């Protein structure tokens, strides 16, 4: 079975550029989570969706960050404009109905120069 | 504010030794999970504990949830190189949000 698929795996771009990270959750899962992982702050929840609706975006650091989930099989996390302090590994995770574990993708390693 | 503190932050031991890592909080969690993360991959769930005092075993790994549901420990018996990785605890307050701990980076030396 396909797991959570994230793209790209790596992204290097200059500050000020727009960055879009993509996630395809596991088919049938109704919850989707975006996390950011850094050495200093560990793994932090940015936002999560239930049935494509954003439920809690209190972890989104600034207005430069936005996330969408237009349908059950796709979500994006966008940073505009990007800054060097946004450099991190960004993970997407999904979870099925009725509880159960969150399944993580392999992450996008983002470097802002 | 980091709600879940893990210790030690780094641990390097010889193959065959035993070890314990800890996850501590001042908050009471409805459940707590342990994950292992390997380089270039996302965290993978090892276990979920729900009841205060609960003990779960997964082969050579033993997980315990504190009686007050504020802390947890992970004990590994006869560590093997394949146990190397970043171990993360994550607490839930009863909703879908998980608060992750600071992590313990474990290295098992052959």
JSON list of N, CA and C in Angstrom, two decimals, chain A residues 9 31 33 35 37 39 41-43 45 48-50 56 58 91 95 100-102 104-107, chain B residues 2 9-10 33 35 37 40-45 48 86 88 95-102 105:
[
{"chain": "A", "resi": 9, "resn": "UNK", "atom": "N", "xyz": [11.24, 16.07, -2.47]},
{"chain": "A", "resi": 9, "resn": "UNK", "atom": "CA", "xyz": [11.98, 15.56, -1.31]},
{"chain": "A", "resi": 9, "resn": "UNK", "atom": "C", "xyz": [12.97, 16.59, -0.81]},
{"chain": "A", "resi": 31, "resn": "UNK", "atom": "N", "xyz": [-7.90, 12.75, 8.11]},
{"chain": "A", "resi": 31, "resn": "UNK", "atom": "CA", "xyz": [-7.19, 13.81, 8.82]},
{"chain": "A", "resi": 31, "resn": "UNK", "atom": "C", "xyz": [-5.80, 13.96, 8.23]},
{"chain": "A", "resi": 33, "resn": "UNK", "atom": "N", "xyz": [-2.09, 16.31, 8.60]},
{"chain": "A", "resi": 33, "resn": "UNK", "atom": "CA", "xyz": [-1.30, 17.16, 9.49]},
{"chain": "A", "resi": 33, "resn": "UNK", "atom": "C", "xyz": [-0.06, 17.64, 8.76]},
{"chain": "A", "resi": 35, "resn": "UNK", "atom": "N", "xyz": [3.72, 19.24, 9.73]},
{"chain": "A", "resi": 35, "resn": "UNK", "atom": "CA", "xyz": [4.67, 19.47, 10.80]},
{"chain": "A", "resi": 35, "resn": "UNK", "atom": "C", "xyz": [5.94, 20.09, 10.22]},
{"chain": "A", "resi": 37, "resn": "UNK", "atom": "N", "xyz": [10.16, 20.22, 11.36]},
{"chain": "A", "resi": 37, "resn": "UNK", "atom": "CA", "xyz": [11.16, 19.67, 12.28]},
{"chain": "A", "resi": 37, "resn": "UNK", "atom": "C", "xyz": [12.48, 20.40, 12.11]},
{"chain": "A", "resi": 39, "resn": "UNK", "atom": "N", "xyz": [16.38, 21.19, 14.44]},
{"chain": "A", "resi": 39, "resn": "UNK", "atom": "CA", "xyz": [17.18, 20.75, 15.58]},
{"chain": "A", "resi": 39, "resn": "UNK", "atom": "C", "xyz": [16.81, 21.53, 16.84]},
{"chain": "A", "resi": 41, "resn": "UNK", "atom": "N", "xyz": [13.94, 23.27, 17.61]},
{"chain": "A", "resi": 41, "resn": "UNK", "atom": "CA", "xyz": [12.57, 23.25, 18.12]},
{"chain": "A", "resi": 41, "resn": "UNK", "atom": "C", "xyz": [11.90, 21.87, 18.01]},
{"chain": "A", "resi": 42, "resn": "UNK", "atom": "N", "xyz": [12.59, 20.91, 17.45]},
{"chain": "A", "resi": 42, "resn": "UNK", "atom": "CA", "xyz": [12.00, 19.58, 17.34]},
{"chain": "A", "resi": 42, "resn": "UNK", "atom": "C", "xyz": [10.89, 19.54, 16.31]},
{"chain": "A", "resi": 43, "resn": "UNK", "atom": "N", "xyz": [9.92, 18.66, 16.54]},
{"chain": "A", "resi": 43, "resn": "UNK", "atom": "CA", "xyz": [8.81, 18.44, 15.61]},
{"chain": "A", "resi": 43, "resn": "UNK", "atom": "C", "xyz": [7.60, 19.23, 16.10]},
{"chain": "A", "resi": 45, "resn": "UNK", "atom": "N", "xyz": [3.72, 20.88, 15.26]},
{"chain": "A", "resi": 45, "resn": "UNK", "atom": "CA", "xyz": [2.52, 20.85, 14.42]},
{"chain": "A", "resi": 45, "resn": "UNK", "atom": "C", "xyz": [2.21, 22.26, 13.91]},
{"chain": "A", "resi": 48, "resn": "UNK", "atom": "N", "xyz": [-3.68, 21.29, 11.03]},
{"chain": "A", "resi": 48, "resn": "UNK", "atom": "CA", "xyz": [-4.26, 20.03, 10.63]},
{"chain": "A", "resi": 48, "resn": "UNK", "atom": "C", "xyz": [-5.68, 20.22, 10.11]},
{"chain": "A", "resi": 49, "resn": "UNK", "atom": "N", "xyz": [-6.05, 19.29, 9.24]},
{"chain": "A", "resi": 49, "resn": "UNK", "atom": "CA", "xyz": [-7.34, 19.31, 8.56]},
{"chain": "A", "resi": 49, "resn": "UNK", "atom": "C", "xyz": [-8.12, 18.05, 8.94]},
{"chain": "A", "resi": 50, "resn": "UNK", "atom": "N", "xyz": [-9.43, 18.20, 9.01]},
{"chain": "A", "resi": 50, "resn": "UNK", "atom": "CA", "xyz": [-10.36, 17.08, 9.13]},
{"chain": "A", "resi": 50, "resn": "UNK", "atom": "C", "xyz": [-11.36, 17.18, 7.99]},
{"chain": "A", "resi": 56, "resn": "UNK", "atom": "N", "xyz": [-7.20, 23.44, 13.12]},
{"chain": "A", "resi": 56, "resn": "UNK", "atom": "CA", "xyz": [-6.33, 24.18, 14.05]},
{"chain": "A", "resi": 56, "resn": "UNK", "atom": "C", "xyz": [-5.10, 24.62, 13.30]},
{"chain": "A", "resi": 58, "resn": "UNK", "atom": "N", "xyz": [-3.09, 27.06, 14.70]},
{"chain": "A", "resi": 58, "resn": "UNK", "atom": "CA", "xyz": [-2.39, 27.87, 15.70]},
{"chain": "A", "resi": 58, "resn": "UNK", "atom": "C", "xyz": [-0.88, 27.71, 15.64]},
{"chain": "A", "resi": 91, "resn": "UNK", "atom": "N", "xyz": [7.09, 17.80, 7.34]},
{"chain": "A", "resi": 91, "resn": "UNK", "atom": "CA", "xyz": [6.44, 16.50, 7.23]},
{"chain": "A", "resi": 91, "resn": "UNK", "atom": "C", "xyz": [4.93, 16.67, 7.10]},
{"chain": "A", "resi": 95, "resn": "UNK", "atom": "N", "xyz": [-4.18, 10.38, 8.96]},
{"chain": "A", "resi": 95, "resn": "UNK", "atom": "CA", "xyz": [-4.75, 9.49, 9.95]},
{"chain": "A", "resi": 95, "resn": "UNK", "atom": "C", "xyz": [-6.16, 9.10, 9.50]},
{"chain": "A", "resi": 100, "resn": "UNK", "atom": "N", "xyz": [-6.42, 5.76, 15.61]},
{"chain": "A", "resi": 100, "resn": "UNK", "atom": "CA", "xyz": [-5.31, 5.08, 14.98]},
{"chain": "A", "resi": 100, "resn": "UNK", "atom": "C", "xyz": [-4.11, 6.00, 14.87]},
{"chain": "A", "resi": 101, "resn": "UNK", "atom": "N", "xyz": [-3.00, 5.47, 14.43]},
{"chain": "A", "resi": 101, "resn": "UNK", "atom": "CA", "xyz": [-1.78, 6.27, 14.40]},
{"chain": "A", "resi": 101, "resn": "UNK", "atom": "C", "xyz": [-1.75, 7.25, 13.25]},
{"chain": "A", "resi": 102, "resn": "UNK", "atom": "N", "xyz": [-0.92, 8.26, 13.40]},
{"chain": "A", "resi": 102, "resn": "UNK", "atom": "CA", "xyz": [-0.61, 9.13, 12.29]},
{"chain": "A", "resi": 102, "resn": "UNK", "atom": "C", "xyz": [0.50, 8.47, 11.47]},
{"chain": "A", "resi": 104, "resn": "UNK", "atom": "N", "xyz": [3.34, 9.12, 8.72]},
{"chain": "A", "resi": 104, "resn": "UNK", "atom": "CA", "xyz": [4.13, 10.23, 8.21]},
{"chain": "A", "resi": 104, "resn": "UNK", "atom": "C", "xyz": [4.70, 9.93, 6.83]},
{"chain": "A", "resi": 105, "resn": "UNK", "atom": "N", "xyz": [4.83, 10.99, 6.04]},
{"chain": "A", "resi": 105, "resn": "UNK", "atom": "CA", "xyz": [5.61, 10.90, 4.82]},
{"chain": "A", "resi": 105, "resn": "UNK", "atom": "C", "xyz": [7.09, 11.00, 5.14]},
{"chain": "A", "resi": 106, "resn": "UNK", "atom": "N", "xyz": [7.91, 10.95, 4.11]},
{"chain": "A", "resi": 106, "resn": "UNK", "atom": "CA", "xyz": [9.36, 11.01, 4.31]},
{"chain": "A", "resi": 106, "resn": "UNK", "atom": "C", "xyz": [9.89, 12.44, 4.37]},
{"chain": "A", "resi": 107, "resn": "UNK", "atom": "N", "xyz": [9.02, 13.43, 4.25]},
{"chain": "A", "resi": 107, "resn": "UNK", "atom": "CA", "xyz": [9.40, 14.81, 4.47]},
{"chain": "A", "resi": 107, "resn": "UNK", "atom": "C", "xyz": [9.97, 15.51, 3.24]},
{"chain": "B", "resi": 2, "resn": "UNK", "atom": "N", "xyz": [8.08, 24.02, 25.76]},
{"chain": "B", "resi": 2, "resn": "UNK", "atom": "CA", "xyz": [8.15, 22.62, 25.43]},
{"chain": "B", "resi": 2, "resn": "UNK", "atom": "C", "xyz": [7.45, 21.85, 26.52]},
{"chain": "B", "resi": 9, "resn": "UNK", "atom": "N", "xyz": [19.28, 13.58, 25.90]},
{"chain": "B", "resi": 9, "resn": "UNK", "atom": "CA", "xyz": [19.11, 14.10, 24.54]},
{"chain": "B", "resi": 9, "resn": "UNK", "atom": "C", "xyz": [19.88, 13.23, 23.54]},
{"chain": "B", "resi": 10, "resn": "UNK", "atom": "N", "xyz": [21.06, 12.77, 23.96]},
{"chain": "B", "resi": 10, "resn": "UNK", "atom": "CA", "xyz": [21.89, 11.90, 23.14]},
{"chain": "B", "resi": 10, "resn": "UNK", "atom": "C", "xyz": [22.33, 10.71, 24.00]},
{"chain": "B", "resi": 33, "resn": "UNK", "atom": "N", "xyz": [2.31, 8.40, 22.94]},
{"chain": "B", "resi": 33, "resn": "UNK", "atom": "CA", "xyz": [2.84, 7.53, 21.90]},
{"chain": "B", "resi": 33, "resn": "UNK", "atom": "C", "xyz": [4.36, 7.65, 21.86]},
{"chain": "B", "resi": 35, "resn": "UNK", "atom": "N", "xyz": [7.52, 7.08, 19.05]},
{"chain": "B", "resi": 35, "resn": "UNK", "atom": "CA", "xyz": [7.88, 6.93, 17.65]},
{"chain": "B", "resi": 35, "resn": "UNK", "atom": "C", "xyz": [9.38, 6.74, 17.54]},
{"chain": "B", "resi": 37, "resn": "UNK", "atom": "N", "xyz": [12.36, 7.45, 14.55]},
{"chain": "B", "resi": 37, "resn": "UNK", "atom": "CA", "xyz": [12.61, 8.10, 13.27]},
{"chain": "B", "resi": 37, "resn": "UNK", "atom": "C", "xyz": [14.03, 7.81, 12.82]},
{"chain": "B", "resi": 40, "resn": "UNK", "atom": "N", "xyz": [16.27, 10.64, 7.09]},
{"chain": "B", "resi": 40, "resn": "UNK", "atom": "CA", "xyz": [15.63, 10.73, 5.78]},
{"chain": "B", "resi": 40, "resn": "UNK", "atom": "C", "xyz": [14.22, 10.18, 5.74]},
{"chain": "B", "resi": 41, "resn": "UNK", "atom": "N", "xyz": [13.69, 9.82, 6.89]},
{"chain": "B", "resi": 41, "resn": "UNK", "atom": "CA", "xyz": [12.33, 9.27, 6.93]},
{"chain": "B", "resi": 41, "resn": "UNK", "atom": "C", "xyz": [11.49, 9.98, 7.97]},
{"chain": "B", "resi": 42, "resn": "UNK", "atom": "N", "xyz": [10.18, 9.76, 7.90]},
{"chain": "B", "resi": 42, "resn": "UNK", "atom": "CA", "xyz": [9.31, 10.30, 8.91]},
{"chain": "B", "resi": 42, "resn": "UNK", "atom": "C", "xyz": [9.24, 9.38, 10.13]},
{"chain": "B", "resi": 43, "resn": "UNK", "atom": "N", "xyz": [8.72, 9.89, 11.24]},
{"chain": "B", "resi": 43, "resn": "UNK", "atom": "CA", "xyz": [8.57, 9.06, 12.44]},
{"chain": "B", "resi": 43, "resn": "UNK", "atom": "C", "xyz": [7.60, 7.90, 12.18]},
{"chain": "B", "resi": 44, "resn": "UNK", "atom": "N", "xyz": [7.89, 6.78, 12.83]},
{"chain": "B", "resi": 44, "resn": "UNK", "atom": "CA", "xyz": [7.04, 5.60, 12.72]},
{"chain": "B", "resi": 44, "resn": "UNK", "atom": "C", "xyz": [6.57, 5.22, 14.12]},
{"chain": "B", "resi": 45, "resn": "UNK", "atom": "N", "xyz": [5.28, 5.01, 14.27]},
{"chain": "B", "resi": 45, "resn": "UNK", "atom": "CA", "xyz": [4.72, 4.71, 15.58]},
{"chain": "B", "resi": 45, "resn": "UNK", "atom": "C", "xyz": [5.20, 3.34, 16.08]},
{"chain": "B", "resi": 48, "resn": "UNK", "atom": "N", "xyz": [1.30, 2.93, 21.62]},
{"chain": "B", "resi": 48, "resn": "UNK", "atom": "CA", "xyz": [0.45, 3.91, 22.28]},
{"chain": "B", "resi": 48, "resn": "UNK", "atom": "C", "xyz": [0.09, 3.38, 23.66]},
{"chain": "B", "resi": 86, "resn": "UNK", "atom": "N", "xyz": [16.22, 8.19, 16.20]},
{"chain": "B", "resi": 86, "resn": "UNK", "atom": "CA", "xyz": [15.69, 9.25, 17.05]},
{"chain": "B", "resi": 86, "resn": "UNK", "atom": "C", "xyz": [14.39, 8.76, 17.64]},
{"chain": "B", "resi": 88, "resn": "UNK", "atom": "N", "xyz": [11.06, 9.55, 19.76]},
{"chain": "B", "resi": 88, "resn": "UNK", "atom": "CA", "xyz": [10.21, 10.68, 20.08]},
{"chain": "B", "resi": 88, "resn": "UNK", "atom": "C", "xyz": [8.99, 10.21, 20.86]},
{"chain": "B", "resi": 95, "resn": "UNK", "atom": "N", "xyz": [-7.66, 15.07, 21.86]},
{"chain": "B", "resi": 95, "resn": "UNK", "atom": "CA", "xyz": [-8.06, 15.41, 20.49]},
{"chain": "B", "resi": 95, "resn": "UNK", "atom": "C", "xyz": [-7.02, 14.85, 19.52]},
{"chain": "B", "resi": 96, "resn": "UNK", "atom": "N", "xyz": [-7.07, 15.29, 18.29]},
{"chain": "B", "resi": 96, "resn": "UNK", "atom": "CA", "xyz": [-6.17, 14.70, 17.29]},
{"chain": "B", "resi": 96, "resn": "UNK", "atom": "C", "xyz": [-4.76, 15.28, 17.34]},
{"chain": "B", "resi": 97, "resn": "UNK", "atom": "N", "xyz": [-4.58, 16.38, 18.08]},
{"chain": "B", "resi": 97, "resn": "UNK", "atom": "CA", "xyz": [-3.26, 17.01, 18.10]},
{"chain": "B", "resi": 97, "resn": "UNK", "atom": "C", "xyz": [-2.29, 16.22, 18.94]},
{"chain": "B", "resi": 98, "resn": "UNK", "atom": "N", "xyz": [-1.07, 16.10, 18.44]},
{"chain": "B", "resi": 98, "resn": "UNK", "atom": "CA", "xyz": [0.01, 15.49, 19.19]},
{"chain": "B", "resi": 98, "resn": "UNK", "atom": "C", "xyz": [1.05, 16.55, 19.51]},
{"chain": "B", "resi": 99, "resn": "UNK", "atom": "N", "xyz": [1.54, 16.52, 20.75]},
{"chain": "B", "resi": 99, "resn": "UNK", "atom": "CA", "xyz": [2.67, 17.37, 21.15]},
{"chain": "B", "resi": 99, "resn": "UNK", "atom": "C", "xyz": [3.88, 16.47, 21.27]},
{"chain": "B", "resi": 100, "resn": "UNK", "atom": "N", "xyz": [4.88, 16.74, 20.46]},
{"chain": "B", "resi": 100, "resn": "UNK", "atom": "CA", "xyz": [6.05, 15.88, 20.43]},
{"chain": "B", "resi": 100, "resn": "UNK", "atom": "C", "xyz": [7.10, 16.35, 21.43]},
{"chain": "B", "resi": 101, "resn": "UNK", "atom": "N", "xyz": [7.83, 15.38, 21.96]},
{"chain": "B", "resi": 101, "resn": "UNK", "atom": "CA", "xyz": [8.93, 15.67, 22.86]},
{"chain": "B", "resi": 101, "resn": "UNK", "atom": "C", "xyz": [10.17, 16.12, 22.11]},
{"chain": "B", "resi": 102, "resn": "UNK", "atom": "N", "xyz": [11.18, 16.44, 22.89]},
{"chain": "B", "resi": 102, "resn": "UNK", "atom": "CA", "xyz": [12.43, 16.98, 22.34]},
{"chain": "B", "resi": 102, "resn": "UNK", "atom": "C", "xyz": [13.28, 15.91, 21.66]},
{"chain": "B", "resi": 105, "resn": "UNK", "atom": "N", "xyz": [18.35, 10.96, 20.74]},
{"chain": "B", "resi": 105, "resn": "UNK", "atom": "CA", "xyz": [19.06, 10.39, 19.59]},
{"chain": "B", "resi": 105, "resn": "UNK", "atom": "C", "xyz": [19.95, 9.26, 20.10]}
]
